[in-house]
Amino acid sequence: MTDRLALVGGALGEEGFDGLLVAAPANLAYLCGFRPEPHERLIALFVPREGAARLVCPSLEEETAREAVGERVELVVWRDEEGPAVALARALAGVGGRIGIEKRYLSVSHAELAAAALPGATLAGCDQLLERLRAVKSEAEIDSIRRAARIVDRVVGFVAVAARPGVTEADLAAECAHRLRAEGGESLAFEPLILAGPRSALPHGRPGAVPLASGDLLIVDLGVSVEGYCADITRTLVVEAEPDERQQETFEVVRAAQRAGIEAVRAGSPARAVDAAARQHIADAGYGPAFVHRTGHGLGLEVHEPPYLTATSEERLEPGMVVTVEPGIYVEGWGGIRIEDDVVVRDGTAEVLTSAPVSLLAREAVTT
Ligand code: CO
Ligand code: CO
């Protein structure tokens, strides 16, 4: 962590910043080991280009924060009745020049407080600096994702057993949430997404009190974290019955597209090459407009983070980046099919972290 703070100090110098005010919970976790629940009270870490970092922290979080950050970071605590302005001003005392803020996370009102505490300074957006550092994972970080992947593998395989006619999407989602924790998951990366029948055509639908029926397509998308690091998996299967011809054909298109995507995950390639490989395959099969989202996203302290695998991304893949590859085909009134795995960019062939069987047949999709 001390290394990361020093690394940020160096990067700030190179990019012409005199300091960085960090407010995003995942960035706080990355830099000082303290990951607060996001809420309205100001928690922010000031990292100067040189010198010790200071954490502005509400008194309610003081103990947890102190335990997490140890001696590396100075705490500047504020109480509800006084508000954060004085503590923030103390943490920023003597600071001037060009100060980075995270425009994506710092609220406008907190940015105004920072501006008031820094009369001589210029505030400028600096979101990319930490995004770039976080995008390339150490082997220890990859190992946490690998352990999270083992958990989603097992629980997605459990759904293949439990998805019987009459059980509802919401029942299955609740059982998955329970099992993700029971298997050692720390927290859910998102609520389990389980959609059956024509509803599987909604890429971000919500599980409802909808009973499964024999022959339904069933999309199961699960995410969990271990030591703060997320894994994310999707499998699609058919409830109880053998898949029909159209289901099997469409599934084969998605599976081949996903394999093409994974093969395109190579160090040095632009992120858009992965999207192009998967998308081309789906377009060639005549389903182009039915693939309605990007091919994947980075995985780490957040379940969606850079690099994003879009058709236009200019970002280069680097060894140690971890991304999902998750093409899908969605047909309104019929249903959807998506397959998602987590992949580490390596020099040479990519390493796939998730390993649950890929099959529409529930009996083949059971993990052992
Ligand atoms: Co995903
Ligand atoms: Co997912």
PDB file of N, CA and C in Angstrom, residues 7-88:
ATOM      1  N   LEU A   7       3.803   5.336  -5.646  1.00  0.00           N
ATOM      2  CA  LEU A   7       3.596   5.241  -7.099  1.00  0.00           C
ATOM      3  C   LEU A   7       2.692   6.372  -7.585  1.00  0.00           C
ATOM      4  N   VAL A   8       1.632   6.626  -6.827  1.00  0.00           N
ATOM      5  CA  VAL A   8       0.711   7.703  -7.200  1.00  0.00           C
ATOM      6  C   VAL A   8       1.425   9.044  -7.122  1.00  0.00           C
ATOM      7  N   GLY A   9       2.233   9.226  -6.064  1.00  0.00           N
ATOM      8  CA  GLY A   9       2.993  10.471  -5.937  1.00  0.00           C
ATOM      9  C   GLY A   9       3.840  10.710  -7.180  1.00  0.00           C
ATOM     10  N   GLY A  10       4.534   9.664  -7.627  1.00  0.00           N
ATOM     11  CA  GLY A  10       5.373   9.766  -8.828  1.00  0.00           C
ATOM     12  C   GLY A  10       4.555  10.094 -10.064  1.00  0.00           C
ATOM     13  N   ALA A  11       3.431   9.388 -10.212  1.00  0.00           N
ATOM     14  CA  ALA A  11       2.587   9.601 -11.397  1.00  0.00           C
ATOM     15  C   ALA A  11       2.012  11.014 -11.396  1.00  0.00           C
ATOM     16  N   LEU A  12       1.690  11.528 -10.205  1.00  0.00           N
ATOM     17  CA  LEU A  12       1.170  12.901 -10.118  1.00  0.00           C
ATOM     18  C   LEU A  12       2.211  13.887 -10.634  1.00  0.00           C
ATOM     19  N   GLY A  13       3.461  13.683 -10.201  1.00  0.00           N
ATOM     20  CA  GLY A  13       4.537  14.558 -10.649  1.00  0.00           C
ATOM     21  C   GLY A  13       4.672  14.548 -12.163  1.00  0.00           C
ATOM     22  N   GLU A  14       4.625  13.328 -12.728  1.00  0.00           N
ATOM     23  CA  GLU A  14       4.786  13.206 -14.187  1.00  0.00           C
ATOM     24  C   GLU A  14       3.667  13.912 -14.943  1.00  0.00           C
ATOM     25  N   GLU A  15       2.483  13.928 -14.355  1.00  0.00           N
ATOM     26  CA  GLU A  15       1.344  14.503 -15.075  1.00  0.00           C
ATOM     27  C   GLU A  15       1.042  15.942 -14.664  1.00  0.00           C
ATOM     28  N   GLY A  16       1.967  16.525 -13.902  1.00  0.00           N
ATOM     29  CA  GLY A  16       1.819  17.933 -13.570  1.00  0.00           C
ATOM     30  C   GLY A  16       0.779  18.226 -12.497  1.00  0.00           C
ATOM     31  N   PHE A  17       0.564  17.275 -11.614  1.00  0.00           N
ATOM     32  CA  PHE A  17      -0.335  17.513 -10.472  1.00  0.00           C
ATOM     33  C   PHE A  17       0.492  17.653  -9.198  1.00  0.00           C
ATOM     34  N   ASP A  18      -0.028  18.454  -8.249  1.00  0.00           N
ATOM     35  CA  ASP A  18       0.651  18.604  -6.957  1.00  0.00           C
ATOM     36  C   ASP A  18       0.030  17.734  -5.881  1.00  0.00           C
ATOM     37  N   GLY A  19      -1.111  17.165  -6.177  1.00  0.00           N
ATOM     38  CA  GLY A  19      -1.770  16.276  -5.219  1.00  0.00           C
ATOM     39  C   GLY A  19      -3.043  15.743  -5.822  1.00  0.00           C
ATOM     40  N   LEU A  20      -3.626  14.756  -5.120  1.00  0.00           N
ATOM     41  CA  LEU A  20      -4.851  14.130  -5.617  1.00  0.00           C
ATOM     42  C   LEU A  20      -5.799  13.898  -4.448  1.00  0.00           C
ATOM     43  N   LEU A  21      -7.036  14.344  -4.614  1.00  0.00           N
ATOM     44  CA  LEU A  21      -8.051  14.115  -3.593  1.00  0.00           C
ATOM     45  C   LEU A  21      -8.881  12.905  -4.046  1.00  0.00           C
ATOM     46  N   VAL A  22      -8.741  11.803  -3.295  1.00  0.00           N
ATOM     47  CA  VAL A  22      -9.353  10.532  -3.703  1.00  0.00           C
ATOM     48  C   VAL A  22     -10.626  10.302  -2.898  1.00  0.00           C
ATOM     49  N   ALA A  23     -11.738  10.078  -3.580  1.00  0.00           N
ATOM     50  CA  ALA A  23     -13.006   9.872  -2.886  1.00  0.00           C
ATOM     51  C   ALA A  23     -13.680   8.548  -3.250  1.00  0.00           C
ATOM     52  N   ALA A  24     -13.306   7.946  -4.379  1.00  0.00           N
ATOM     53  CA  ALA A  24     -13.972   6.705  -4.809  1.00  0.00           C
ATOM     54  C   ALA A  24     -13.604   5.568  -3.848  1.00  0.00           C
ATOM     55  N   PRO A  25     -14.607   4.876  -3.280  1.00  0.00           N
ATOM     56  CA  PRO A  25     -14.305   3.818  -2.299  1.00  0.00           C
ATOM     57  C   PRO A  25     -13.296   2.787  -2.800  1.00  0.00           C
ATOM     58  N   ALA A  26     -13.393   2.376  -4.056  1.00  0.00           N
ATOM     59  CA  ALA A  26     -12.450   1.358  -4.555  1.00  0.00           C
ATOM     60  C   ALA A  26     -11.037   1.929  -4.632  1.00  0.00           C
ATOM     61  N   ASN A  27     -10.928   3.218  -4.933  1.00  0.00           N
ATOM     62  CA  ASN A  27      -9.595   3.835  -4.981  1.00  0.00           C
ATOM     63  C   ASN A  27      -9.016   3.981  -3.578  1.00  0.00           C
ATOM     64  N   LEU A  28      -9.882   4.297  -2.603  1.00  0.00           N
ATOM     65  CA  LEU A  28      -9.416   4.348  -1.212  1.00  0.00           C
ATOM     66  C   LEU A  28      -8.908   2.972  -0.792  1.00  0.00           C
ATOM     67  N   ALA A  29      -9.680   1.936  -1.140  1.00  0.00           N
ATOM     68  CA  ALA A  29      -9.268   0.567  -0.794  1.00  0.00           C
ATOM     69  C   ALA A  29      -7.913   0.252  -1.416  1.00  0.00           C
ATOM     70  N   TYR A  30      -7.740   0.654  -2.657  1.00  0.00           N
ATOM     71  CA  TYR A  30      -6.499   0.367  -3.388  1.00  0.00           C
ATOM     72  C   TYR A  30      -5.306   1.052  -2.741  1.00  0.00           C
ATOM     73  N   LEU A  31      -5.512   2.290  -2.287  1.00  0.00           N
ATOM     74  CA  LEU A  31      -4.377   3.082  -1.809  1.00  0.00           C
ATOM     75  C   LEU A  31      -4.099   2.926  -0.325  1.00  0.00           C
ATOM     76  N   CYS A  32      -5.155   2.720   0.486  1.00  0.00           N
ATOM     77  CA  CYS A  32      -4.886   2.672   1.930  1.00  0.00           C
ATOM     78  C   CYS A  32      -5.573   1.509   2.634  1.00  0.00           C
ATOM     79  N   GLY A  33      -6.232   0.622   1.899  1.00  0.00           N
ATOM     80  CA  GLY A  33      -6.802  -0.569   2.519  1.00  0.00           C
ATOM     81  C   GLY A  33      -8.133  -0.337   3.208  1.00  0.00           C
ATOM     82  N   PHE A  34      -8.627   0.878   3.158  1.00  0.00           N
ATOM     83  CA  PHE A  34      -9.901   1.204   3.815  1.00  0.00           C
ATOM     84  C   PHE A  34     -10.950   1.411   2.742  1.00  0.00           C
ATOM     85  N   ARG A  35     -11.989   0.551   2.745  1.00  0.00           N
ATOM     86  CA  ARG A  35     -13.043   0.680   1.736  1.00  0.00           C
ATOM     87  C   ARG A  35     -14.363   1.019   2.412  1.00  0.00           C
ATOM     88  N   PRO A  36     -14.705   2.300   2.468  1.00  0.00           N
ATOM     89  CA  PRO A  36     -15.950   2.687   3.140  1.00  0.00           C
ATOM     90  C   PRO A  36     -17.160   2.343   2.281  1.00  0.00           C
ATOM     91  N   GLU A  37     -18.287   2.102   2.940  1.00  0.00           N
ATOM     92  CA  GLU A  37     -19.557   2.029   2.212  1.00  0.00           C
ATOM     93  C   GLU A  37     -19.821   3.428   1.675  1.00  0.00           C
ATOM     94  N   PRO A  38     -20.233   3.547   0.425  1.00  0.00           N
ATOM     95  CA  PRO A  38     -20.498   4.905  -0.081  1.00  0.00           C
ATOM     96  C   PRO A  38     -21.698   5.510   0.646  1.00  0.00           C
ATOM     97  N   HIS A  39     -21.534   6.662   1.201  1.00  0.00           N
ATOM     98  CA  HIS A  39     -22.670   7.391   1.771  1.00  0.00           C
ATOM     99  C   HIS A  39     -22.413   8.885   1.686  1.00  0.00           C
ATOM    100  N   GLU A  40     -23.337   9.679   2.265  1.00  0.00           N
ATOM    101  CA  GLU A  40     -23.285  11.127   2.034  1.00  0.00           C
ATOM    102  C   GLU A  40     -22.166  11.818   2.809  1.00  0.00           C
ATOM    103  N   ARG A  41     -21.648  11.180   3.870  1.00  0.00           N
ATOM    104  CA  ARG A  41     -20.596  11.841   4.645  1.00  0.00           C
ATOM    105  C   ARG A  41     -19.273  11.828   3.853  1.00  0.00           C
ATOM    106  N   LEU A  42     -18.573  12.945   3.925  1.00  0.00           N
ATOM    107  CA  LEU A  42     -17.317  13.044   3.164  1.00  0.00           C
ATOM    108  C   LEU A  42     -16.212  12.161   3.764  1.00  0.00           C
ATOM    109  N   ILE A  43     -15.704  11.261   2.943  1.00  0.00           N
ATOM    110  CA  ILE A  43     -14.485  10.514   3.265  1.00  0.00           C
ATOM    111  C   ILE A  43     -13.572  10.702   2.061  1.00  0.00           C
ATOM    112  N   ALA A  44     -12.395  11.252   2.302  1.00  0.00           N
ATOM    113  CA  ALA A  44     -11.512  11.504   1.159  1.00  0.00           C
ATOM    114  C   ALA A  44     -10.062  11.424   1.611  1.00  0.00           C
ATOM    115  N   LEU A  45      -9.242  10.879   0.737  1.00  0.00           N
ATOM    116  CA  LEU A  45      -7.817  10.744   1.019  1.00  0.00           C
ATOM    117  C   LEU A  45      -7.078  11.771   0.180  1.00  0.00           C
ATOM    118  N   PHE A  46      -6.293  12.610   0.836  1.00  0.00           N
ATOM    119  CA  PHE A  46      -5.464  13.529   0.069  1.00  0.00           C
ATOM    120  C   PHE A  46      -4.065  12.938  -0.061  1.00  0.00           C
ATOM    121  N   VAL A  47      -3.646  12.733  -1.308  1.00  0.00           N
ATOM    122  CA  VAL A  47      -2.308  12.207  -1.582  1.00  0.00           C
ATOM    123  C   VAL A  47      -1.487  13.331  -2.197  1.00  0.00           C
ATOM    124  N   PRO A  48      -0.505  13.873  -1.442  1.00  0.00           N
ATOM    125  CA  PRO A  48       0.342  14.918  -2.024  1.00  0.00           C
ATOM    126  C   PRO A  48       1.379  14.283  -2.947  1.00  0.00           C
ATOM    127  N   ARG A  49       1.946  15.096  -3.810  1.00  0.00           N
ATOM    128  CA  ARG A  49       2.993  14.575  -4.701  1.00  0.00           C
ATOM    129  C   ARG A  49       4.145  14.016  -3.871  1.00  0.00           C
ATOM    130  N   GLU A  50       4.430  14.708  -2.779  1.00  0.00           N
ATOM    131  CA  GLU A  50       5.455  14.203  -1.853  1.00  0.00           C
ATOM    132  C   GLU A  50       4.935  14.347  -0.433  1.00  0.00           C
ATOM    133  N   GLY A  51       5.303  13.402   0.426  1.00  0.00           N
ATOM    134  CA  GLY A  51       4.890  13.503   1.823  1.00  0.00           C
ATOM    135  C   GLY A  51       3.766  12.538   2.134  1.00  0.00           C
ATOM    136  N   ALA A  52       3.287  12.615   3.403  1.00  0.00           N
ATOM    137  CA  ALA A  52       2.328  11.616   3.888  1.00  0.00           C
ATOM    138  C   ALA A  52       0.905  11.943   3.446  1.00  0.00           C
ATOM    139  N   ALA A  53       0.149  10.884   3.164  1.00  0.00           N
ATOM    140  CA  ALA A  53      -1.252  11.047   2.784  1.00  0.00           C
ATOM    141  C   ALA A  53      -2.096  11.308   4.033  1.00  0.00           C
ATOM    142  N   ARG A  54      -3.236  12.020   3.839  1.00  0.00           N
ATOM    143  CA  ARG A  54      -4.128  12.348   4.962  1.00  0.00           C
ATOM    144  C   ARG A  54      -5.550  11.930   4.604  1.00  0.00           C
ATOM    145  N   LEU A  55      -6.195  11.251   5.553  1.00  0.00           N
ATOM    146  CA  LEU A  55      -7.551  10.768   5.312  1.00  0.00           C
ATOM    147  C   LEU A  55      -8.554  11.592   6.114  1.00  0.00           C
ATOM    148  N   VAL A  56      -9.453  12.272   5.416  1.00  0.00           N
ATOM    149  CA  VAL A  56     -10.542  13.009   6.060  1.00  0.00           C
ATOM    150  C   VAL A  56     -11.671  12.011   6.291  1.00  0.00           C
ATOM    151  N   CYS A  57     -12.104  11.901   7.556  1.00  0.00           N
ATOM    152  CA  CYS A  57     -12.928  10.745   7.906  1.00  0.00           C
ATOM    153  C   CYS A  57     -13.953  11.121   8.979  1.00  0.00           C
ATOM    154  N   PRO A  58     -15.213  10.736   8.814  1.00  0.00           N
ATOM    155  CA  PRO A  58     -16.200  11.002   9.862  1.00  0.00           C
ATOM    156  C   PRO A  58     -15.865  10.205  11.125  1.00  0.00           C
ATOM    157  N   SER A  59     -16.195  10.753  12.288  1.00  0.00           N
ATOM    158  CA  SER A  59     -15.810  10.101  13.550  1.00  0.00           C
ATOM    159  C   SER A  59     -16.396   8.686  13.658  1.00  0.00           C
ATOM    160  N   LEU A  60     -17.566   8.469  13.040  1.00  0.00           N
ATOM    161  CA  LEU A  60     -18.190   7.138  13.107  1.00  0.00           C
ATOM    162  C   LEU A  60     -17.324   6.064  12.461  1.00  0.00           C
ATOM    163  N   GLU A  61     -16.482   6.468  11.527  1.00  0.00           N
ATOM    164  CA  GLU A  61     -15.664   5.489  10.790  1.00  0.00           C
ATOM    165  C   GLU A  61     -14.234   5.458  11.320  1.00  0.00           C
ATOM    166  N   GLU A  62     -13.966   6.264  12.353  1.00  0.00           N
ATOM    167  CA  GLU A  62     -12.565   6.463  12.750  1.00  0.00           C
ATOM    168  C   GLU A  62     -11.864   5.143  13.082  1.00  0.00           C
ATOM    169  N   GLU A  63     -12.532   4.336  13.906  1.00  0.00           N
ATOM    170  CA  GLU A  63     -11.871   3.117  14.374  1.00  0.00           C
ATOM    171  C   GLU A  63     -11.573   2.153  13.221  1.00  0.00           C
ATOM    172  N   THR A  64     -12.594   1.941  12.384  1.00  0.00           N
ATOM    173  CA  THR A  64     -12.416   1.030  11.247  1.00  0.00           C
ATOM    174  C   THR A  64     -11.314   1.544  10.335  1.00  0.00           C
ATOM    175  N   ALA A  65     -11.331   2.863  10.120  1.00  0.00           N
ATOM    176  CA  ALA A  65     -10.337   3.441   9.223  1.00  0.00           C
ATOM    177  C   ALA A  65      -8.936   3.280   9.812  1.00  0.00           C
ATOM    178  N   ARG A  66      -8.806   3.576  11.109  1.00  0.00           N
ATOM    179  CA  ARG A  66      -7.478   3.518  11.727  1.00  0.00           C
ATOM    180  C   ARG A  66      -6.916   2.103  11.657  1.00  0.00           C
ATOM    181  N   GLU A  67      -7.789   1.123  11.911  1.00  0.00           N
ATOM    182  CA  GLU A  67      -7.367  -0.267  11.853  1.00  0.00           C
ATOM    183  C   GLU A  67      -6.869  -0.609  10.438  1.00  0.00           C
ATOM    184  N   ALA A  68      -7.554  -0.093   9.449  1.00  0.00           N
ATOM    185  CA  ALA A  68      -7.208  -0.438   8.065  1.00  0.00           C
ATOM    186  C   ALA A  68      -5.936   0.272   7.598  1.00  0.00           C
ATOM    187  N   VAL A  69      -5.790   1.549   7.947  1.00  0.00           N
ATOM    188  CA  VAL A  69      -4.683   2.314   7.350  1.00  0.00           C
ATOM    189  C   VAL A  69      -3.410   2.275   8.188  1.00  0.00           C
ATOM    190  N   GLY A  70      -3.529   1.891   9.461  1.00  0.00           N
ATOM    191  CA  GLY A  70      -2.338   1.822  10.313  1.00  0.00           C
ATOM    192  C   GLY A  70      -1.655   3.169  10.435  1.00  0.00           C
ATOM    193  N   GLU A  71      -0.316   3.138  10.406  1.00  0.00           N
ATOM    194  CA  GLU A  71       0.467   4.355  10.647  1.00  0.00           C
ATOM    195  C   GLU A  71       0.779   5.113   9.353  1.00  0.00           C
ATOM    196  N   ARG A  72       0.454   4.487   8.232  1.00  0.00           N
ATOM    197  CA  ARG A  72       0.888   5.069   6.954  1.00  0.00           C
ATOM    198  C   ARG A  72       0.204   6.378   6.634  1.00  0.00           C
ATOM    199  N   VAL A  73      -1.052   6.504   7.153  1.00  0.00           N
ATOM    200  CA  VAL A  73      -1.872   7.623   6.737  1.00  0.00           C
ATOM    201  C   VAL A  73      -2.336   8.376   7.984  1.00  0.00           C
ATOM    202  N   GLU A  74      -2.266   9.710   7.908  1.00  0.00           N
ATOM    203  CA  GLU A  74      -2.732  10.529   9.032  1.00  0.00           C
ATOM    204  C   GLU A  74      -4.249  10.721   8.923  1.00  0.00           C
ATOM    205  N   LEU A  75      -4.968  10.538  10.042  1.00  0.00           N
ATOM    206  CA  LEU A  75      -6.421  10.710  10.025  1.00  0.00           C
ATOM    207  C   LEU A  75      -6.801  12.121  10.458  1.00  0.00           C
ATOM    208  N   VAL A  76      -7.706  12.740   9.737  1.00  0.00           N
ATOM    209  CA  VAL A  76      -8.267  14.029  10.137  1.00  0.00           C
ATOM    210  C   VAL A  76      -9.772  13.814  10.287  1.00  0.00           C
ATOM    211  N   VAL A  77     -10.218  13.752  11.545  1.00  0.00           N
ATOM    212  CA  VAL A  77     -11.568  13.282  11.848  1.00  0.00           C
ATOM    213  C   VAL A  77     -12.527  14.454  12.023  1.00  0.00           C
ATOM    214  N   TRP A  78     -13.745  14.306  11.541  1.00  0.00           N
ATOM    215  CA  TRP A  78     -14.776  15.330  11.768  1.00  0.00           C
ATOM    216  C   TRP A  78     -16.035  14.695  12.343  1.00  0.00           C
ATOM    217  N   ARG A  79     -16.788  15.510  13.099  1.00  0.00           N
ATOM    218  CA  ARG A  79     -18.002  15.017  13.749  1.00  0.00           C
ATOM    219  C   ARG A  79     -19.226  15.595  13.037  1.00  0.00           C
ATOM    220  N   ASP A  80     -20.330  14.868  13.159  1.00  0.00           N
ATOM    221  CA  ASP A  80     -21.564  15.277  12.482  1.00  0.00           C
ATOM    222  C   ASP A  80     -21.938  16.730  12.779  1.00  0.00           C
ATOM    223  N   GLU A  81     -21.807  17.130  14.062  1.00  0.00           N
ATOM    224  CA  GLU A  81     -22.290  18.472  14.420  1.00  0.00           C
ATOM    225  C   GLU A  81     -21.417  19.590  13.850  1.00  0.00           C
ATOM    226  N   GLU A  82     -20.181  19.272  13.458  1.00  0.00           N
ATOM    227  CA  GLU A  82     -19.331  20.327  12.894  1.00  0.00           C
ATOM    228  C   GLU A  82     -19.249  20.279  11.366  1.00  0.00           C
ATOM    229  N   GLY A  83     -19.562  19.133  10.774  1.00  0.00           N
ATOM    230  CA  GLY A  83     -19.472  19.015   9.321  1.00  0.00           C
ATOM    231  C   GLY A  83     -18.035  18.839   8.866  1.00  0.00           C
ATOM    232  N   PRO A  84     -17.828  18.521   7.589  1.00  0.00           N
ATOM    233  CA  PRO A  84     -16.495  18.148   7.106  1.00  0.00           C
ATOM    234  C   PRO A  84     -15.598  19.322   6.701  1.00  0.00           C
ATOM    235  N   ALA A  85     -16.139  20.556   6.632  1.00  0.00           N
ATOM    236  CA  ALA A  85     -15.376  21.652   6.015  1.00  0.00           C
ATOM    237  C   ALA A  85     -14.058  21.922   6.743  1.00  0.00           C
ATOM    238  N   VAL A  86     -14.109  21.965   8.090  1.00  0.00           N
ATOM    239  CA  VAL A  86     -12.903  22.311   8.842  1.00  0.00           C
ATOM    240  C   VAL A  86     -11.846  21.215   8.708  1.00  0.00           C
ATOM    241  N   ALA A  87     -12.292  19.947   8.807  1.00  0.00           N
ATOM    242  CA  ALA A  87     -11.345  18.829   8.675  1.00  0.00           C
ATOM    243  C   ALA A  87     -10.713  18.832   7.288  1.00  0.00           C
ATOM    244  N   LEU A  88     -11.527  19.072   6.276  1.00  0.00           N
ATOM    245  CA  LEU A  88     -10.993  19.092   4.912  1.00  0.00           C
ATOM    246  C   LEU A  88      -9.969  20.216   4.762  1.00  0.00           C
TER     247      LEU A  88
END
